[in-house]
Short mmCIF file of C-alpha atoms in Angstrom, two decimals:
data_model
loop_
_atom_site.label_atom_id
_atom_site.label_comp_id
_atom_site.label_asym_id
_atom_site.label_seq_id
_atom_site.Cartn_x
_atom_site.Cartn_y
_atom_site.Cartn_z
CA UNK A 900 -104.34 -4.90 27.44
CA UNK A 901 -104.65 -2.71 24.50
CA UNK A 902 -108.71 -1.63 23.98
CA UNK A 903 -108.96 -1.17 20.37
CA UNK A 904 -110.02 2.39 20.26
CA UNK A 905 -106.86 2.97 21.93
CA UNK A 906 -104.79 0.78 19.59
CA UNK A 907 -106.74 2.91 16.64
CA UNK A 908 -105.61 6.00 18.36
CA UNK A 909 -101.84 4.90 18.79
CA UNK A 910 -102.11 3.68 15.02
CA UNK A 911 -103.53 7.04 13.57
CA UNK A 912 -100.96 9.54 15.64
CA UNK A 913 -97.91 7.19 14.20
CA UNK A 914 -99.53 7.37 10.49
CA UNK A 915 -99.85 11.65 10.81
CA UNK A 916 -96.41 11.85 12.42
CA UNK A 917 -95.50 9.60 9.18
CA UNK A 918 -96.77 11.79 6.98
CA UNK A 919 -95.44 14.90 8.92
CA UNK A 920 -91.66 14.17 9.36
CA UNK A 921 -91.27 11.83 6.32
CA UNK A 922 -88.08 12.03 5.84
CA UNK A 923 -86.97 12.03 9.37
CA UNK A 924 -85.22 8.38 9.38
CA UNK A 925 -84.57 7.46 5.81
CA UNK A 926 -83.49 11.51 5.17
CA UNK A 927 -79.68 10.92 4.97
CA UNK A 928 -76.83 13.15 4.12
CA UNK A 929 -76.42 13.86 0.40
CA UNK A 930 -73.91 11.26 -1.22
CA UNK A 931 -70.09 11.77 -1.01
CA UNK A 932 -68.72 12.03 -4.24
CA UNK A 933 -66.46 9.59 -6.07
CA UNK A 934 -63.36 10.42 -6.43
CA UNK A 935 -62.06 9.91 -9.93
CA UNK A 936 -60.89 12.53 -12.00
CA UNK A 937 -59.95 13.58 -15.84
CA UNK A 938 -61.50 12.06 -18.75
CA UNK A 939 -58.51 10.26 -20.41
CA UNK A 940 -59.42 6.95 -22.97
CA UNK A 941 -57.08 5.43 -20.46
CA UNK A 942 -58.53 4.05 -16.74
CA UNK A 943 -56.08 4.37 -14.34
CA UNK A 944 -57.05 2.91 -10.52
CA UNK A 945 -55.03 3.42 -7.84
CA UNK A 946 -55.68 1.04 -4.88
CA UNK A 947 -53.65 2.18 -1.41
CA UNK A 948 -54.20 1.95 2.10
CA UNK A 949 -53.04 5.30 4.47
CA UNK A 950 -51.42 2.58 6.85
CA UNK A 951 -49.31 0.81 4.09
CA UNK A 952 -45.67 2.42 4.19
CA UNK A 953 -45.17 1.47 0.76
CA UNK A 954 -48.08 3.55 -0.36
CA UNK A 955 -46.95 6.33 1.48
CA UNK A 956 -43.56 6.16 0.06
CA UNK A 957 -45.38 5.89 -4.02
CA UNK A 958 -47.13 8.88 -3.49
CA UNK A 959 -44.47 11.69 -4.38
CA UNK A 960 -43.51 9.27 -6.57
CA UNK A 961 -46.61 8.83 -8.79
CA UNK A 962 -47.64 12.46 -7.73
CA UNK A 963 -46.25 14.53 -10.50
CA UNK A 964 -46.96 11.62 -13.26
CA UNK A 965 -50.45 11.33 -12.43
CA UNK A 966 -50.47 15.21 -12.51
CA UNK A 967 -49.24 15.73 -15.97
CA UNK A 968 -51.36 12.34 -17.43
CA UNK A 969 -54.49 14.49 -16.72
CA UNK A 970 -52.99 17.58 -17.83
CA UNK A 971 -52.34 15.43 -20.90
CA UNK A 972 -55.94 14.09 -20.78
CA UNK A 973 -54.02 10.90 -21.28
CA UNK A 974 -56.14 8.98 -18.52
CA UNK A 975 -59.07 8.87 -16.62
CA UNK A 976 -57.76 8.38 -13.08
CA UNK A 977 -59.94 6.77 -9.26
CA UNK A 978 -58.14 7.24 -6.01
CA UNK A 979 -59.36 3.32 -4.01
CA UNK A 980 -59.03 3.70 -0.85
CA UNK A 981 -58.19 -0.17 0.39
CA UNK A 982 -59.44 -0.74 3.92
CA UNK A 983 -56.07 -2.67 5.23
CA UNK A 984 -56.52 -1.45 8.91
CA UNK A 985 -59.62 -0.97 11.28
CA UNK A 986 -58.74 2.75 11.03
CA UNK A 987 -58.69 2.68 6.83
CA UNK A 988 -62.33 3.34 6.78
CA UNK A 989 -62.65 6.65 9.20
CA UNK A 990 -59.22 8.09 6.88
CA UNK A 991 -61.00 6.97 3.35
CA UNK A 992 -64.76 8.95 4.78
CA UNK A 993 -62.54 12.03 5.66
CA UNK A 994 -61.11 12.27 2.44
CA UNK A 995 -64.48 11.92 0.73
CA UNK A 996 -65.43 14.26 3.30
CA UNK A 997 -62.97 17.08 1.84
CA UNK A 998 -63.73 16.00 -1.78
CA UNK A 999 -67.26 17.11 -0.99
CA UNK A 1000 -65.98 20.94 -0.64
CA UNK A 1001 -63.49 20.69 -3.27
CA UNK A 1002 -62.98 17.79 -5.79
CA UNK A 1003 -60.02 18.38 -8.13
CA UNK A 1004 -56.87 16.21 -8.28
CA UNK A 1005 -54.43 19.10 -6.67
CA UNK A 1006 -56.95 18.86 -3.54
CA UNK A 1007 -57.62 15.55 -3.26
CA UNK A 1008 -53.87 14.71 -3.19
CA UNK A 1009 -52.94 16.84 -0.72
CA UNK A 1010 -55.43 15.87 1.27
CA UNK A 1011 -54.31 12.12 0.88
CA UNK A 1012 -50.40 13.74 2.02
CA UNK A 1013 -52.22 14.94 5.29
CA UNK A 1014 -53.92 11.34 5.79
CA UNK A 1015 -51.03 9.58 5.26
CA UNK A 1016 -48.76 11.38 7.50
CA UNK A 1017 -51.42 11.26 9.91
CA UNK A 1018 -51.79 7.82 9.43
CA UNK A 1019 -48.28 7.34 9.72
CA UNK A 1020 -48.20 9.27 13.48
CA UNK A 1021 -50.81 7.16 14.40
CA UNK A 1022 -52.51 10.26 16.17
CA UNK A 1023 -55.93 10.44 14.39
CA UNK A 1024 -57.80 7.50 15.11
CA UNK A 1025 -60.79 8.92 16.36
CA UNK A 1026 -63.37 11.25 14.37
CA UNK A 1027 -62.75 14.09 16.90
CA UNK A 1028 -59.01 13.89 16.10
CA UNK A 1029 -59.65 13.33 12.50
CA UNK A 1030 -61.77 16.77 12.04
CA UNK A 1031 -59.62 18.63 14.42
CA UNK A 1032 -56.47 17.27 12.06
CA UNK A 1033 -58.02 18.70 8.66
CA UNK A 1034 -59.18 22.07 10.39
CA UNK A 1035 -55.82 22.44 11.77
CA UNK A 1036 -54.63 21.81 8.14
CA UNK A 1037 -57.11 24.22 6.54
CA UNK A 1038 -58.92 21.65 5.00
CA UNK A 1039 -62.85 22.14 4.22
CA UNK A 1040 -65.14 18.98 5.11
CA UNK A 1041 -68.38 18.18 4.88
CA UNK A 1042 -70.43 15.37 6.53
CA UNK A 1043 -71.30 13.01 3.32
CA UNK A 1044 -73.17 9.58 2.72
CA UNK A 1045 -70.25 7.18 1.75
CA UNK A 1046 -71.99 4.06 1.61
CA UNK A 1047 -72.53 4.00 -2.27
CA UNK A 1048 -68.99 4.93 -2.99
CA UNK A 1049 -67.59 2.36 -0.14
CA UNK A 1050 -69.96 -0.11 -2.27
CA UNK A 1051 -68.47 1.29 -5.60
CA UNK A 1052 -65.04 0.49 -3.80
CA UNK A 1053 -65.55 -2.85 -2.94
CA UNK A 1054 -67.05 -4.08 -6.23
CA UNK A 1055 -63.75 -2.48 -7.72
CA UNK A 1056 -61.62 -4.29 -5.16
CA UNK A 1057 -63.28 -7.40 -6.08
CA UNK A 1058 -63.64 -6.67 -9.86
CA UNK A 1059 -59.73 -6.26 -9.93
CA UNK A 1060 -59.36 -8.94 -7.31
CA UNK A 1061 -56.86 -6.49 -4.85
CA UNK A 1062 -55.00 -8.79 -2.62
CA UNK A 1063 -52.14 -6.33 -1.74
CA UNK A 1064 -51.49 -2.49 -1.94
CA UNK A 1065 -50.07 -0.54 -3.60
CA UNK A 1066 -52.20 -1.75 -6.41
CA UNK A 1067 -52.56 -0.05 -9.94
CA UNK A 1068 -54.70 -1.57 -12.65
CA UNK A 1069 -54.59 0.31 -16.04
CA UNK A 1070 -57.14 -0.71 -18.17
CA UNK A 1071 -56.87 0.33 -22.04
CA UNK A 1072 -59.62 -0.76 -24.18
CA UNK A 1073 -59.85 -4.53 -24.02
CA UNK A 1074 -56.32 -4.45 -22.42
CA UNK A 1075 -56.02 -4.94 -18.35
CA UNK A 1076 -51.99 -4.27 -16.68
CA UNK A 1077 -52.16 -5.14 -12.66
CA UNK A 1078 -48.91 -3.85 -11.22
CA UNK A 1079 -48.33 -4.52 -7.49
CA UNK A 1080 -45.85 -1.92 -5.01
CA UNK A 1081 -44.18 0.85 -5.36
CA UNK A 1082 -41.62 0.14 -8.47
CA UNK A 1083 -43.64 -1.58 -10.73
CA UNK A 1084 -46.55 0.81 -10.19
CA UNK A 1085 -44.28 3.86 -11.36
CA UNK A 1086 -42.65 2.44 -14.26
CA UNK A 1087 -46.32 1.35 -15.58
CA UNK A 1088 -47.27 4.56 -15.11
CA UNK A 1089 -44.41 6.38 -16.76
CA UNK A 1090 -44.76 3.64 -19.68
CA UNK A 1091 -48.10 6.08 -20.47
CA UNK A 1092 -46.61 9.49 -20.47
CA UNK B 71 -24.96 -28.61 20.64
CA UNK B 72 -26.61 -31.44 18.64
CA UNK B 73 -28.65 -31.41 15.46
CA UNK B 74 -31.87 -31.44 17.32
CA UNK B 75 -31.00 -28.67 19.72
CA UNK B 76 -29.76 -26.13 16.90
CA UNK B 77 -33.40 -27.21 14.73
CA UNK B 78 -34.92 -26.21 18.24
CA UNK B 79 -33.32 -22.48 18.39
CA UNK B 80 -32.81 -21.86 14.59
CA UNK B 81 -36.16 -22.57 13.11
CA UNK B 82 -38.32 -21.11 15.72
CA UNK B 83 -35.99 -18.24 14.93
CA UNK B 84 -36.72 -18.12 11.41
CA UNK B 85 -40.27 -18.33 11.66
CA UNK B 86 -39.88 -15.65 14.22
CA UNK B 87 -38.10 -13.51 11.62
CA UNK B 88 -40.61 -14.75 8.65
CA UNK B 89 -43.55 -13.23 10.35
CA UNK B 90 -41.73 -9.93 11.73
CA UNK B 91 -41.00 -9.24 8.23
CA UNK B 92 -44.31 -10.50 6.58
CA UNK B 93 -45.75 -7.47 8.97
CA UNK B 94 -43.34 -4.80 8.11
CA UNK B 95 -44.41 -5.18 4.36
CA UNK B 96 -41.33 -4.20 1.96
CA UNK B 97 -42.71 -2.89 -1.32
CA UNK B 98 -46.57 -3.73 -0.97
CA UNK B 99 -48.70 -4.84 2.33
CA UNK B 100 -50.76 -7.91 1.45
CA UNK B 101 -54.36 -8.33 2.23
CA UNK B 102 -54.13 -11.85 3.06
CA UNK B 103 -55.34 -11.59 6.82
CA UNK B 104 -56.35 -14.56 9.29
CA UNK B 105 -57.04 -15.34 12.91
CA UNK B 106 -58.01 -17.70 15.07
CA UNK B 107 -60.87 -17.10 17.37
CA UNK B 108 -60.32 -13.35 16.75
CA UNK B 109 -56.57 -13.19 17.40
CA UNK B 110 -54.70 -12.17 14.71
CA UNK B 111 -52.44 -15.04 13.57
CA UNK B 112 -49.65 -13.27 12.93
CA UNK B 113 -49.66 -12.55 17.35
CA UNK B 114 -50.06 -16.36 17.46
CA UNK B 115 -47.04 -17.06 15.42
CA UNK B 116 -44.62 -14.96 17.43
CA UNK B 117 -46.12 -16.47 20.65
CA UNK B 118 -45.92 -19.72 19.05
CA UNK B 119 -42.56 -19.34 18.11
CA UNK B 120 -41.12 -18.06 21.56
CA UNK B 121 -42.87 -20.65 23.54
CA UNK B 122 -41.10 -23.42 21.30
CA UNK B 123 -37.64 -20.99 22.29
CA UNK B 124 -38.63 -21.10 25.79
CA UNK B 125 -38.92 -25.32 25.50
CA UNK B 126 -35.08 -25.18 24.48
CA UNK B 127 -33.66 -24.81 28.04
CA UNK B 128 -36.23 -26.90 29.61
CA UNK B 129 -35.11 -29.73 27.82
CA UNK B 130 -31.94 -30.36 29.34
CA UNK B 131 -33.18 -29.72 33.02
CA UNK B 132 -35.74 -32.12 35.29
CA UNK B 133 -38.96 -31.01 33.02
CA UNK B 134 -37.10 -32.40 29.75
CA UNK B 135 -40.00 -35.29 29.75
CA UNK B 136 -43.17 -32.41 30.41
CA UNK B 137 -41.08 -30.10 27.92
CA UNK B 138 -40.66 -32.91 25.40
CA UNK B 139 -44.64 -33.75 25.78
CA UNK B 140 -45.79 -30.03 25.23
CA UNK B 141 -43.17 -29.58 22.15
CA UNK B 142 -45.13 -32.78 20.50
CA UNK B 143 -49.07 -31.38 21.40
CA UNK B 144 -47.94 -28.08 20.31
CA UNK B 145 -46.36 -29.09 16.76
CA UNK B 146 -49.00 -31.29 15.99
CA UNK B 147 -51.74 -29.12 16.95
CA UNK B 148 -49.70 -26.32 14.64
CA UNK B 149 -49.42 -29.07 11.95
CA UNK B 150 -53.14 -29.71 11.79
CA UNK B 151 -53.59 -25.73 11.88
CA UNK B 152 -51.53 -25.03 9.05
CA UNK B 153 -53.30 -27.98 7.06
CA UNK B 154 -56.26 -25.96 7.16
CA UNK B 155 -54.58 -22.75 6.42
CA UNK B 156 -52.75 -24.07 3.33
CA UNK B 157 -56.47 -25.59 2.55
CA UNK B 158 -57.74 -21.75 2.70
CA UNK B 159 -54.89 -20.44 0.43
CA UNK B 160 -55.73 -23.34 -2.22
CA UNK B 161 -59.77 -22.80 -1.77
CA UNK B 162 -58.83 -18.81 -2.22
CA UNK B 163 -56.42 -19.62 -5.20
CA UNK B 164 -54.58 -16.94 -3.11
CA UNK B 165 -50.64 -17.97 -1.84
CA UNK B 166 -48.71 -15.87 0.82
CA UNK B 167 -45.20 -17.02 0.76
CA UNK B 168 -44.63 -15.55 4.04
CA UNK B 169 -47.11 -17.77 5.49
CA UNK B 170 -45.99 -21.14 3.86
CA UNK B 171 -42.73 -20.21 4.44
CA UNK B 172 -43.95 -20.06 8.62
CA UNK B 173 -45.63 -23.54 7.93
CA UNK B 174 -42.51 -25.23 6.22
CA UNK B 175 -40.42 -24.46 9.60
CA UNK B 176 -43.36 -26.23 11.79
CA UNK B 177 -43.25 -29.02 9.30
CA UNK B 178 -39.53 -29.46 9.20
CA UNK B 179 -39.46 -28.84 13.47
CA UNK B 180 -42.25 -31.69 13.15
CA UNK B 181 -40.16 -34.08 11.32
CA UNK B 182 -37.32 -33.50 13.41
CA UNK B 183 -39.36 -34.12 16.67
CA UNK B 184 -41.32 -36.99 14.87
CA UNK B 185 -39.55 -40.08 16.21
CA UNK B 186 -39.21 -39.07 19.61
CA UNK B 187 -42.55 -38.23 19.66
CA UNK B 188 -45.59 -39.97 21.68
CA UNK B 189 -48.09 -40.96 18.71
CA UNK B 190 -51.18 -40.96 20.19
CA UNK B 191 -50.87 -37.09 21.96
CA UNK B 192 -49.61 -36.37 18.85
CA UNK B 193 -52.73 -37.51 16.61
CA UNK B 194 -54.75 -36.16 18.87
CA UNK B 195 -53.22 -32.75 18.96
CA UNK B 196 -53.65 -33.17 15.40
CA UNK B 197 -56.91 -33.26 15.12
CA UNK B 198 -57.38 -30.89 17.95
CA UNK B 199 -55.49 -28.14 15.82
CA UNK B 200 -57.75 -29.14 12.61
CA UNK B 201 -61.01 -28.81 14.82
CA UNK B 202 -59.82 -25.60 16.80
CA UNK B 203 -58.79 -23.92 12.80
CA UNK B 204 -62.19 -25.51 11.78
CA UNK B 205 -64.31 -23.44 14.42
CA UNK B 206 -62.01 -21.13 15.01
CA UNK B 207 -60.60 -19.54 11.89
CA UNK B 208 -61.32 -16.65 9.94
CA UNK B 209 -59.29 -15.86 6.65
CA UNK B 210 -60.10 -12.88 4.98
CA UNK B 211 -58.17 -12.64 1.21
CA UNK B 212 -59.47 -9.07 -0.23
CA UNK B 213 -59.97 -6.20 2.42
CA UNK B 214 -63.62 -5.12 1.56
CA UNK B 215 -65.85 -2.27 3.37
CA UNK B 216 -67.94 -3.84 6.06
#
């Protein structure tokens, strides 16, 4: 049994190493940042999944009209990552990952190429593959927090009630549009150029 | 061939085909997602399916009366499954035609079957399949972060 001088002891040497390493447990990485970009009156969210082949096959599609709405400042565009597949949510922290070095629409779409071929080889399902995959690509990373934007993500997924992907939800002023795969999603978003 | 016999190889077929396709996902991949005591139900359909294919030749060989009794405990154990499943879709105001679409060809192999059928096993494989979907089931309608 415990004496309680001993128990006193125990209790003061945990309360200094408190107060000495703080931060130790609760100091986590900075936050990953949220990847939304331009500042367009229109909101523009894109909901797609790395392992959903009709995702894959809208992005060079929607690539070079998203590009020229922001030129345009036309809309105000987030990149959801939906997490379809057990692997989704290792492919959607990578890409925040790479945001964290460099977030601007050129980079972040290119990055989302890489994922989605990757994704579509079926080679990178493991964080050692998935780091030795964006180095071999050039790609800048670093280690980020994502639990507040996976939070952000999944109040959006439930706030625009995503059931399937490719999902895009343009939202001007009071006015909500919900298009669902690939051809709908383009010709809503050519209807704003 | 008779009626019965081209029901047996044509709608498991179909149902085969339904959830095949419902996987490859044409122009979007729905979220819908379910399984039953952690297999994925779209594993249990195609193993549901070929099971009722591999009944067919059975039934004309000296296990027609054990092939006949299986075919009737496992479409009324299906039929009591997909009573609960269609519950799910109504509770989650969510439909996946793909999936009712699977349950239409276990109702229609059901009718078929339905006179020949031994009515006791077959309530009770009922309410077997409601009580396995009831503990067993997990539906899952938007894909969310864990």
């Amino acid at each position: 049994m415990i004496s309680k001088t001993s128990f006193l002891k125990i209790l003061f040497v945990a309360l200094i190493a408190g107060f000495l390493f703080p931060a130790a447990p609760f100091a986590g990485e900075p936050e990953a940042p949220f990847p939304t970009f331009g500042s367009g009156a229109v909101e523009v969210r894109l909901y797609t999944d790395y392992f959903c082949p009709p995702c894959r096959a809208l992005e060079p599609e929607v690539e070079p009209v998203l590009k020229k709405l922001l030129r345009k400042k036309t809309i105000r565009l987030t990149l959801v990552d939906v997490p379809h597949n057990p692997n989704s949510p290792l492919y959607a922290r990578y890409f925040l990952y790479s945001l964290a070095k460099r977030q601007d629409v050129e980079h972040a779409i290119h990055v989302r190429n890489i994922l989605f071929e990757a994704a579509a080889r079926k080679d990178s399902n493991a964080k050692e593959q998935m780091e030795s995959l964006l180095k071999s690509r050039g790609i800048a990373y670093e280690s980020r927090d994502t639990k507040s934007v996976f939070n952000r993500y999944n109040a959006l997924i439930k706030e625009d009630r995503i059931e399937a992907t490719p999902t895009c939800v343009i939202i001007k002023g009071d006015k909500r549009e919900k298009s669902i795969g690939r051809p709908d999603i383009v010709s809503a978003l050519k209807k704003l150029q | 061939m008779t009626w019965r016999k081209a029901v047996n190889i044509s709608l498991p077929l179909i149902g085969l085909g339904v959830v095949i396709f419902y996987q490859l996902c044409d122009t979007a991949c729905s979220a819908l997602q379910g399984a039953l005591l952690g297999v994925d139900l779209k594993v249990l359909g195609i193993l549901f399916m070929t099971v009722l294919l591999a009944i067919v030749p059975l039934q004309s060989s000296r296990f027609s009366s054990l092939a006949g009794h299986l075919r009737t405990v496992l479409l009324a154990g299906a039929l009591g499954g997909e009573v609960m499943l269609v519950r799910f879709q109504i509770m989650q105001e969510t439909y996946c035609p793909f999936c009712l679409a699977f349950g239409l060809c276990i109702v229609l192999l059901f009718a078929a079957h339905f006179p020949r059928m031994n009515g006791y096993a077959a309530i009770v494989a009922f309410f077997a399949g409601v009580g396995v979907f009831v503990v067993g089931f997990t539906g899952s309608v938007l894909p969310l972060y864990g």
